[in-house]
Tab-separated table of C-alpha atoms in Angstrom:
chain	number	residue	atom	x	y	z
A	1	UNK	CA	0.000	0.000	0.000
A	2	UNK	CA	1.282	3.494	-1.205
A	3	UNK	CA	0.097	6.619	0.529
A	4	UNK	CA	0.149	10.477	-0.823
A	5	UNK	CA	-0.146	13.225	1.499
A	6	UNK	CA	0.434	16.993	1.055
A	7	UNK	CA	2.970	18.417	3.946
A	8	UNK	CA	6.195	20.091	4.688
A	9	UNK	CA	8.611	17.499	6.204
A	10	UNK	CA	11.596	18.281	7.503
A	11	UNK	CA	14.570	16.462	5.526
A	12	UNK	CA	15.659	14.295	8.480
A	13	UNK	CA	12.507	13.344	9.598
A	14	UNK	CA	12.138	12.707	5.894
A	15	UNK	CA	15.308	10.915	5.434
A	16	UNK	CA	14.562	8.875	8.854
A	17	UNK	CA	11.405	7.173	7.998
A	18	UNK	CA	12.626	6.762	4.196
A	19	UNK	CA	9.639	8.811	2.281
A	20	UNK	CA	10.833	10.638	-0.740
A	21	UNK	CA	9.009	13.990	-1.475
A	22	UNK	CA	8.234	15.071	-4.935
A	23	UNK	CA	10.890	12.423	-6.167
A	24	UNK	CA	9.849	10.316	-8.995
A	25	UNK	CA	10.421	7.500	-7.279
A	26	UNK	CA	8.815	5.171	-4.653
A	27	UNK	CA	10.515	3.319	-1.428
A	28	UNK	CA	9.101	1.439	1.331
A	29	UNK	CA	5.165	1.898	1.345
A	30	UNK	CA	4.893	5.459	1.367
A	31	UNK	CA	5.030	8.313	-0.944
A	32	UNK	CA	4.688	12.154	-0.073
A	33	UNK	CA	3.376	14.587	-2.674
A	34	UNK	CA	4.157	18.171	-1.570
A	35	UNK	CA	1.339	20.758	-2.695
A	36	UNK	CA	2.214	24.065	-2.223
A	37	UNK	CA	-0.160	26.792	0.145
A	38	UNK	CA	-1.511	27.873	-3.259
A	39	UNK	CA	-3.710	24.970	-4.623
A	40	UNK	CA	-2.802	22.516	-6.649
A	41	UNK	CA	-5.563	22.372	-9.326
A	42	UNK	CA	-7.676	19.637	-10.313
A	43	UNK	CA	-5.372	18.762	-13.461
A	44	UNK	CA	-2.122	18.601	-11.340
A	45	UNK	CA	-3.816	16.321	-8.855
A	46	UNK	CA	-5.037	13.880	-11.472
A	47	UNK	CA	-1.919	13.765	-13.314
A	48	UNK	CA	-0.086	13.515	-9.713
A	49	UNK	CA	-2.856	10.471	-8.595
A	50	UNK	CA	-3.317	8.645	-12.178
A	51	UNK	CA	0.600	7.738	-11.876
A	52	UNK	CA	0.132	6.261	-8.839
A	53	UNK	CA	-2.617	4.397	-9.304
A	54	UNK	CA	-1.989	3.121	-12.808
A	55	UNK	CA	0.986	1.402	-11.090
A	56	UNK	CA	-1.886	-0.377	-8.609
A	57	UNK	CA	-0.639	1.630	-5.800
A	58	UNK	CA	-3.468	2.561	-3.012
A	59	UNK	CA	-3.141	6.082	-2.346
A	60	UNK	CA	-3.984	8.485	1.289
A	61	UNK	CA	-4.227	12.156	0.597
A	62	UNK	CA	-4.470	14.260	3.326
A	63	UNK	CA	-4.186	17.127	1.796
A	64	UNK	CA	-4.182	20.675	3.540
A	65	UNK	CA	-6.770	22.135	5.473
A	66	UNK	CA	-9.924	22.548	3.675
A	67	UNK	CA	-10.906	25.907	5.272
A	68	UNK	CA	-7.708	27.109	4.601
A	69	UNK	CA	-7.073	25.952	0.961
A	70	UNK	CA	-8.799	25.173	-2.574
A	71	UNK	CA	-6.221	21.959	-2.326
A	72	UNK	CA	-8.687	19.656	-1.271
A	73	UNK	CA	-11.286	20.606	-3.178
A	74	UNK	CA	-9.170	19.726	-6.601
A	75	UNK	CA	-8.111	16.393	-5.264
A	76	UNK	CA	-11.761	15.510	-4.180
A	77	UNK	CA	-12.437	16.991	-8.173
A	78	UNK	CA	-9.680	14.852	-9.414
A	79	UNK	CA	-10.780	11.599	-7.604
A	80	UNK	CA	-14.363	12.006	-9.379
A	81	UNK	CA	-13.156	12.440	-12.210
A	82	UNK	CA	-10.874	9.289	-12.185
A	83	UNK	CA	-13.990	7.129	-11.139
A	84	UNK	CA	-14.280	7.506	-7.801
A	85	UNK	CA	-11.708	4.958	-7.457
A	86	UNK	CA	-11.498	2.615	-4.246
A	87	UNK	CA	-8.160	2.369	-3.996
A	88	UNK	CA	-7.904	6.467	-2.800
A	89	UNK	CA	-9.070	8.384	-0.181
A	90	UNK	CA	-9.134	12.223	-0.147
A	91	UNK	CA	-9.277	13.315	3.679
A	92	UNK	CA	-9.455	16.380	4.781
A	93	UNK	CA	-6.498	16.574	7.216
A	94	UNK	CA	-7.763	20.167	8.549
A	95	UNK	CA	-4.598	21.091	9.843
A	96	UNK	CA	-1.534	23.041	7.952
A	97	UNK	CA	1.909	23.000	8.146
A	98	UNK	CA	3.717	21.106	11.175
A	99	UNK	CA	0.393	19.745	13.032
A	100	UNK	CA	-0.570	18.343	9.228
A	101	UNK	CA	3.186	16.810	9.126
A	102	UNK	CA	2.660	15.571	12.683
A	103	UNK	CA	-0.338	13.575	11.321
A	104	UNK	CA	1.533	12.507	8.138
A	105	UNK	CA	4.466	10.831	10.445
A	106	UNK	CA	2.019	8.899	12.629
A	107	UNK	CA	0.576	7.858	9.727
A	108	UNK	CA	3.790	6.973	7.964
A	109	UNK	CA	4.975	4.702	10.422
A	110	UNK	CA	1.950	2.607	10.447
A	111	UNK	CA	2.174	2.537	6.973
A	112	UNK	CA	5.917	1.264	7.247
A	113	UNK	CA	4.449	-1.375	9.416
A	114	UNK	CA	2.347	-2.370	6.733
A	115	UNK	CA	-1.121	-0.797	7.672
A	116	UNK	CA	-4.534	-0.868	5.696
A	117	UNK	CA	-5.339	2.157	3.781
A	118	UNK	CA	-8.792	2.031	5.533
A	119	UNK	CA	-6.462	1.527	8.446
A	120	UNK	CA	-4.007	4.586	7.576
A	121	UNK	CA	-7.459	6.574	7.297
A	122	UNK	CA	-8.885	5.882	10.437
A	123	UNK	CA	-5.347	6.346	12.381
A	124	UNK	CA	-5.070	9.912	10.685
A	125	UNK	CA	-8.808	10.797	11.735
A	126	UNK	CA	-7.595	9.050	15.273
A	127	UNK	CA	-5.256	11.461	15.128
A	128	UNK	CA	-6.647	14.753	14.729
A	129	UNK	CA	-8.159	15.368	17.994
A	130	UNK	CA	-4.356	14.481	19.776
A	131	UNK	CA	-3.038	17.660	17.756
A	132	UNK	CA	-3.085	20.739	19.214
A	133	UNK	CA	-2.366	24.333	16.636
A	134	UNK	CA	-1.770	27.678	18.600
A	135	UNK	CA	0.240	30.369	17.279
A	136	UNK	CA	0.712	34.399	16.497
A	137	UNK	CA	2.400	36.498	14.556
A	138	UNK	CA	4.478	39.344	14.361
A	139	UNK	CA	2.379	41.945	12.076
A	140	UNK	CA	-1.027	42.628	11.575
A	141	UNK	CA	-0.512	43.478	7.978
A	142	UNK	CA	-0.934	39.978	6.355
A	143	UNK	CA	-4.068	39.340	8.521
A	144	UNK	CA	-5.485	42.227	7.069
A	145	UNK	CA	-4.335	41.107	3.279
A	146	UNK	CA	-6.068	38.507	3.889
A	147	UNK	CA	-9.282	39.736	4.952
A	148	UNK	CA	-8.976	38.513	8.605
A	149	UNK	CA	-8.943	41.906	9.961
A	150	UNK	CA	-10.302	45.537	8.674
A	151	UNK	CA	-8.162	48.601	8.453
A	152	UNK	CA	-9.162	49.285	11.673
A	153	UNK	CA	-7.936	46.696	13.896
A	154	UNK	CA	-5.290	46.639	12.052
A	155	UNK	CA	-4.055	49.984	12.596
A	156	UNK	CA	-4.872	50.192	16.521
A	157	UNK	CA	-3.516	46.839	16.896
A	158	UNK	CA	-0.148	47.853	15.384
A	159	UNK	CA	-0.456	51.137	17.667
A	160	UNK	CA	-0.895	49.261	20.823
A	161	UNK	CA	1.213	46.506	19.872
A	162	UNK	CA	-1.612	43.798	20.288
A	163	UNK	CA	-0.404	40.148	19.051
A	164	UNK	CA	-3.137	37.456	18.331
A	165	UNK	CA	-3.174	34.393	19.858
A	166	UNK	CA	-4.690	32.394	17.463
A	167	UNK	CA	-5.729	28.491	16.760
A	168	UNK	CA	-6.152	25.854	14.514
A	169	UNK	CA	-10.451	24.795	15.363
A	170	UNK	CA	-11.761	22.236	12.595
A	171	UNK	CA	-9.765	23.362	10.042
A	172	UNK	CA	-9.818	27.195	10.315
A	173	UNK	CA	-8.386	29.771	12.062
A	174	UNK	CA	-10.266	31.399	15.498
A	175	UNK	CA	-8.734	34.364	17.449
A	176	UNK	CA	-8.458	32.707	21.119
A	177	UNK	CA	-7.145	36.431	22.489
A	178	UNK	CA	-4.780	39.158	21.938
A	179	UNK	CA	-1.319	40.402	23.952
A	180	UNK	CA	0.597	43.307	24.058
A	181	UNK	CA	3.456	42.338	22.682
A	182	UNK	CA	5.316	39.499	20.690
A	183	UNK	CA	6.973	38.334	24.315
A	184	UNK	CA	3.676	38.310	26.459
A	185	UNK	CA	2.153	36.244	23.330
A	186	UNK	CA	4.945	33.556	23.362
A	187	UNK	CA	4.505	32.963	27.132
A	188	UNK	CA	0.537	32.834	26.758
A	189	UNK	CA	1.218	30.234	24.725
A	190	UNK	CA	3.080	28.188	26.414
């Protein structure tokens, strides 16, 4: 059983449990895809899942959060349009960036252990409540790119030097409170 799973891993970690990322080529029983924060489309995902599978390979995506990214929504896309096919399974991981690659190394050494797919599914959905995703940042100005925040609280959080504490809640992110300062919000979170 192959797997395919959308994440960031470190190279040791990668190098330590043997999965390759983005390498052409397949060892042990799992495979890593890396998608990157802007979406992979539907196309990229089929061409990406049709090699695998036309080589019989049964294939995990957990792919990153769906709240947070159109990723998921192209691989569920791309599995429809290959047939629906039993051999894959397009989770939503709803996590991003080390909690997802947290979930992809449980799930990796199960698979090295020679785990179901069904089983590799249910230990990643096993997984999700165990995983915890706090964190803050150090402007105000990309949260307000983004549409998280108006003008507003932008500008009289940079004045006052508020920091969000935010989280990680079913696969978006929730304000859990605000700091003054970068230092306060590091200790709150710890």
């Amino acid at each position: 059983d192959d797997t395919i799973m959308t994440t960031h891993l470190p190279a040791d970690l990668e190098e330590s449990i043997k999965i390759r990322i983005d390498s052409g080529h397949y060892l042990d029983d799992v495979d890593v895809i890396r998608a990157a924060l802007n979406a992979l489309d539907e196309r990229e995902h089929r061409v990406r899942l049709i090699s695998l599978l036309d080589e019989g390979k049964d294939v995990l995506y957990m792919g990153f959060s769906h709240g947070l990214s159109a990723t998921h929504d192209s691989a569920v896309q791309a599995k429809r349009e290959l047939g629906d096919p039993e051999n894959l399974i397009v989770m939503d991981s709803r996590l991003v960036s080390m909690a997802l690659t947290l979930m992809v190394l449980e799930v990796a050494r199960e698979a090295e252990k020679g785990a179901s797919l069904e089983d590799l599914h249910q230990i990643a959905l096993d997984a999700y409540p165990r995983i915890g995703v706090y964190f803050t940042v150090n402007t105000l100005e990309y949260l307000h790119r983004g549409g998280r925040i108006n003008s507003a609280k932008r500008l009289l959080g940079s004045a006052l030097d508020l920091k969000p504490i935010m989280m990680i809640r079913d696969g978006k992110i929730e304000l859990v409170e605000s700091v003054r300062s970068q230092k306060k919000a590091l200790i709150r979170m710890v």
